[in-house]
Amino acid sequence: MKKSICLLMCATVICSMFTACASDKDADTGKEDASVIEDLQITVDYHYSDMDESVIRVYNKLCQAVMNYNSEVKFNTSMTDDLNQLFFTSFPLYSLVDGLEFLDDDSGVSISYKNEQEEHLQKVEKFTNAVGTIMGECGYGSVSDNEYLLNLYTYITTNVTVDNSVTTVMDTIIDKKGVSATISGMFEYLLLQAGISVSHILNKNSDSIATMLSMAEFNGSFYYFDPTSELTQNSGEGLAYFAMDSSRALSSESDNFVFTDDTEADEITDDTYSSLISCTSYTVKDSTVTAKCKGNADFVFTLD
């Protein structure tokens, strides 16, 4: 009898952590509502980017196998723990997998799926098209990384709604609704597809209630981003949760930021964009952002 791979156990733990561009704001991207990519890039959460290359190669093989509905992947199963972290934190299509089992000779895993092959491949195609279409609407390929990040943040905060019934990043990208974990996951995955460094962050407070945000590179430095709070607290009108340092991102002294492997997240002290905490609206023109800040002077920054 085949042994059930511990990937599934890890999936339960990791997935539980993950389930919990309009008007003047949008740059003129000139893009039509169509996909700008042919294939998905196999991406890795920036926190795990220095993982051993052999693990990254196996992760790539597993992801490709899932996208192609292959039935097994051969690899050294001693890599399983590291593979868990990559597969369940960086690859939204893991939700199409029903089970993974060690092969009898421990030479790899067999893969079972939730759907028959035709439906599975249709779902992969639908997801790929959704990713490419959103990237196109946010100017991928025609604007700088910084402008793409802001466009994507704006797209999410003005087009996505909170819905506790949607609990996977894949469905959030397709249906444009989800919870904190999947909305931040959507932000991260679409940044990674564009080659922008970003990590998934859990904010675990003293009551052990976890909320999710993202740590992404913007204008040469890393900051925290919380698109879910922006859309729920400001209806996507401001930038109060954009490019935050640690003190601005922390809602209380008891908050604790960790990566998905439960290691402590980086403390961010750069408060360049601290004025945005009172931002109520903003405009973008010629890669320059003018933020209207309640009770304060306008805050202006560039996206070059």
CSV table of N, CA and C in Angstrom, one decimal, residues 106-164:
chain,number,residue,atom,x,y,z
A,106,ASP,N,10.0,4.9,-3.3
A,106,ASP,CA,10.4,6.3,-2.8
A,106,ASP,C,11.2,7.1,-3.8
A,107,SER,N,11.0,6.8,-5.1
A,107,SER,CA,11.7,7.5,-6.1
A,107,SER,C,11.1,8.8,-6.6
A,108,GLY,N,10.0,9.2,-5.9
A,108,GLY,CA,9.2,10.4,-6.3
A,108,GLY,C,7.8,10.3,-5.8
A,109,VAL,N,6.9,11.0,-6.5
A,109,VAL,CA,5.5,10.9,-6.1
A,109,VAL,C,4.6,10.7,-7.3
A,110,SER,N,3.4,10.1,-7.0
A,110,SER,CA,2.3,10.0,-8.0
A,110,SER,C,1.3,11.2,-7.6
A,111,ILE,N,0.7,11.7,-8.7
A,111,ILE,CA,-0.2,12.8,-8.5
A,111,ILE,C,-1.6,12.5,-8.9
A,112,SER,N,-2.6,12.7,-8.1
A,112,SER,CA,-4.0,12.6,-8.4
A,112,SER,C,-4.6,14.0,-8.4
A,113,TYR,N,-5.7,14.1,-9.3
A,113,TYR,CA,-6.3,15.4,-9.5
A,113,TYR,C,-7.7,15.4,-9.1
A,114,LYS,N,-8.2,16.6,-8.9
A,114,LYS,CA,-9.6,16.8,-8.5
A,114,LYS,C,-10.6,16.7,-9.7
A,115,ASN,N,-10.1,16.9,-10.9
A,115,ASN,CA,-10.9,16.9,-12.1
A,115,ASN,C,-10.3,16.0,-13.2
A,116,GLU,N,-11.1,15.6,-14.1
A,116,GLU,CA,-10.6,14.8,-15.3
A,116,GLU,C,-9.7,15.7,-16.1
A,117,GLN,N,-9.0,15.1,-17.0
A,117,GLN,CA,-7.9,15.8,-17.7
A,117,GLN,C,-8.4,17.0,-18.5
A,118,GLU,N,-9.5,16.8,-19.2
A,118,GLU,CA,-10.0,17.9,-20.1
A,118,GLU,C,-10.4,19.1,-19.2
A,119,GLU,N,-11.1,18.9,-18.1
A,119,GLU,CA,-11.6,20.0,-17.3
A,119,GLU,C,-10.4,20.6,-16.6
A,120,HIS,N,-9.4,19.8,-16.2
A,120,HIS,CA,-8.2,20.3,-15.5
A,120,HIS,C,-7.5,21.2,-16.4
A,121,LEU,N,-7.2,20.8,-17.6
A,121,LEU,CA,-6.5,21.7,-18.6
A,121,LEU,C,-7.2,22.9,-18.9
A,122,GLN,N,-8.5,22.9,-18.9
A,122,GLN,CA,-9.3,24.1,-19.2
A,122,GLN,C,-9.2,25.1,-18.0
A,123,LYS,N,-9.1,24.5,-16.8
A,123,LYS,CA,-8.9,25.4,-15.6
A,123,LYS,C,-7.5,26.0,-15.6
A,124,VAL,N,-6.5,25.3,-16.0
A,124,VAL,CA,-5.2,25.8,-16.2
A,124,VAL,C,-5.2,26.9,-17.2
A,125,GLU,N,-5.8,26.7,-18.3
A,125,GLU,CA,-5.9,27.7,-19.4
A,125,GLU,C,-6.6,29.0,-18.9
A,126,LYS,N,-7.7,28.8,-18.2
A,126,LYS,CA,-8.5,29.9,-17.7
A,126,LYS,C,-7.7,30.7,-16.7
A,127,PHE,N,-7.0,30.1,-15.9
A,127,PHE,CA,-6.2,30.8,-14.9
A,127,PHE,C,-5.0,31.5,-15.6
A,128,THR,N,-4.4,30.9,-16.5
A,128,THR,CA,-3.3,31.5,-17.3
A,128,THR,C,-3.8,32.8,-18.0
A,129,ASN,N,-5.0,32.7,-18.6
A,129,ASN,CA,-5.6,33.8,-19.3
A,129,ASN,C,-5.9,35.0,-18.4
A,130,ALA,N,-6.4,34.6,-17.2
A,130,ALA,CA,-6.8,35.6,-16.2
A,130,ALA,C,-5.5,36.3,-15.7
A,131,VAL,N,-4.5,35.6,-15.5
A,131,VAL,CA,-3.2,36.2,-15.1
A,131,VAL,C,-2.7,37.2,-16.1
A,132,GLY,N,-2.7,36.7,-17.4
A,132,GLY,CA,-2.1,37.5,-18.5
A,132,GLY,C,-3.0,38.8,-18.7
A,133,THR,N,-4.3,38.6,-18.6
A,133,THR,CA,-5.2,39.7,-18.8
A,133,THR,C,-5.0,40.8,-17.8
A,134,ILE,N,-4.9,40.4,-16.5
A,134,ILE,CA,-4.7,41.4,-15.5
A,134,ILE,C,-3.4,42.1,-15.6
A,135,MET,N,-2.3,41.3,-15.9
A,135,MET,CA,-1.0,41.9,-16.2
A,135,MET,C,-1.1,42.9,-17.3
A,136,GLY,N,-1.8,42.6,-18.4
A,136,GLY,CA,-1.9,43.5,-19.5
A,136,GLY,C,-2.6,44.8,-19.1
A,137,GLU,N,-3.7,44.7,-18.3
A,137,GLU,CA,-4.5,45.9,-17.8
A,137,GLU,C,-3.6,46.7,-16.9
A,138,CYS,N,-2.6,46.2,-16.3
A,138,CYS,CA,-1.7,46.9,-15.4
A,138,CYS,C,-0.5,47.4,-16.1
A,139,GLY,N,-0.4,47.2,-17.4
A,139,GLY,CA,0.7,47.8,-18.1
A,139,GLY,C,2.0,47.0,-18.2
A,140,TYR,N,1.9,45.7,-17.9
A,140,TYR,CA,3.1,44.8,-18.0
A,140,TYR,C,3.7,44.9,-19.4
A,141,GLY,N,5.0,45.1,-19.4
A,141,GLY,CA,5.7,45.2,-20.7
A,141,GLY,C,5.8,46.6,-21.3
A,142,SER,N,5.0,47.5,-20.7
A,142,SER,CA,5.0,48.9,-21.3
A,142,SER,C,5.3,50.0,-20.2
A,143,VAL,N,5.3,49.6,-18.9
A,143,VAL,CA,5.6,50.5,-17.9
A,143,VAL,C,6.7,50.0,-17.0
A,144,SER,N,7.3,50.8,-16.1
A,144,SER,CA,8.4,50.3,-15.2
A,144,SER,C,7.8,49.4,-14.2
A,145,ASP,N,8.7,48.6,-13.5
A,145,ASP,CA,8.3,47.7,-12.5
A,145,ASP,C,7.5,48.5,-11.4
A,146,ASN,N,8.0,49.7,-11.0
A,146,ASN,CA,7.3,50.5,-10.0
A,146,ASN,C,5.9,50.9,-10.4
A,147,GLU,N,5.8,51.3,-11.6
A,147,GLU,CA,4.4,51.7,-12.1
A,147,GLU,C,3.5,50.5,-12.2
A,148,TYR,N,4.1,49.4,-12.6
A,148,TYR,CA,3.3,48.1,-12.7
A,148,TYR,C,2.8,47.8,-11.3
A,149,LEU,N,3.7,47.9,-10.3
A,149,LEU,CA,3.3,47.5,-8.9
A,149,LEU,C,2.1,48.4,-8.5
A,150,LEU,N,2.2,49.7,-8.7
A,150,LEU,CA,1.2,50.6,-8.3
A,150,LEU,C,-0.1,50.3,-9.0
A,151,ASN,N,0.0,50.1,-10.3
A,151,ASN,CA,-1.2,49.8,-11.2
A,151,ASN,C,-1.9,48.5,-10.6
A,152,LEU,N,-1.1,47.5,-10.3
A,152,LEU,CA,-1.6,46.2,-9.8
A,152,LEU,C,-2.3,46.5,-8.4
A,153,TYR,N,-1.7,47.2,-7.6
A,153,TYR,CA,-2.2,47.5,-6.3
A,153,TYR,C,-3.6,48.2,-6.5
A,154,THR,N,-3.6,49.2,-7.4
A,154,THR,CA,-4.9,49.9,-7.7
A,154,THR,C,-5.9,49.0,-8.3
A,155,TYR,N,-5.5,48.1,-9.2
A,155,TYR,CA,-6.4,47.2,-9.8
A,155,TYR,C,-7.1,46.3,-8.7
A,156,ILE,N,-6.3,45.8,-7.8
A,156,ILE,CA,-6.8,44.9,-6.8
A,156,ILE,C,-7.8,45.7,-5.8
A,157,THR,N,-7.3,46.9,-5.4
A,157,THR,CA,-8.1,47.6,-4.4
A,157,THR,C,-9.4,48.2,-5.0
A,158,THR,N,-9.5,48.2,-6.3
A,158,THR,CA,-10.7,48.8,-6.9
A,158,THR,C,-11.6,47.7,-7.7
A,159,ASN,N,-11.0,46.5,-7.8
A,159,ASN,CA,-11.8,45.5,-8.6
A,159,ASN,C,-12.1,44.2,-7.8
A,160,VAL,N,-11.4,44.0,-6.7
A,160,VAL,CA,-11.6,42.8,-5.9
A,160,VAL,C,-12.4,43.1,-4.7
A,161,THR,N,-13.3,42.1,-4.4
A,161,THR,CA,-14.1,42.2,-3.2
A,161,THR,C,-13.8,41.1,-2.2
A,162,VAL,N,-14.1,41.4,-0.9
A,162,VAL,CA,-13.8,40.4,0.1
A,162,VAL,C,-15.0,39.4,0.1
A,163,ASP,N,-14.7,38.1,0.1
A,163,ASP,CA,-15.7,37.1,0.1
A,163,ASP,C,-15.1,35.9,0.8
A,164,ASN,N,-15.6,35.6,2.0
A,164,ASN,CA,-15.0,34.5,2.8
A,164,ASN,C,-15.3,33.1,2.2
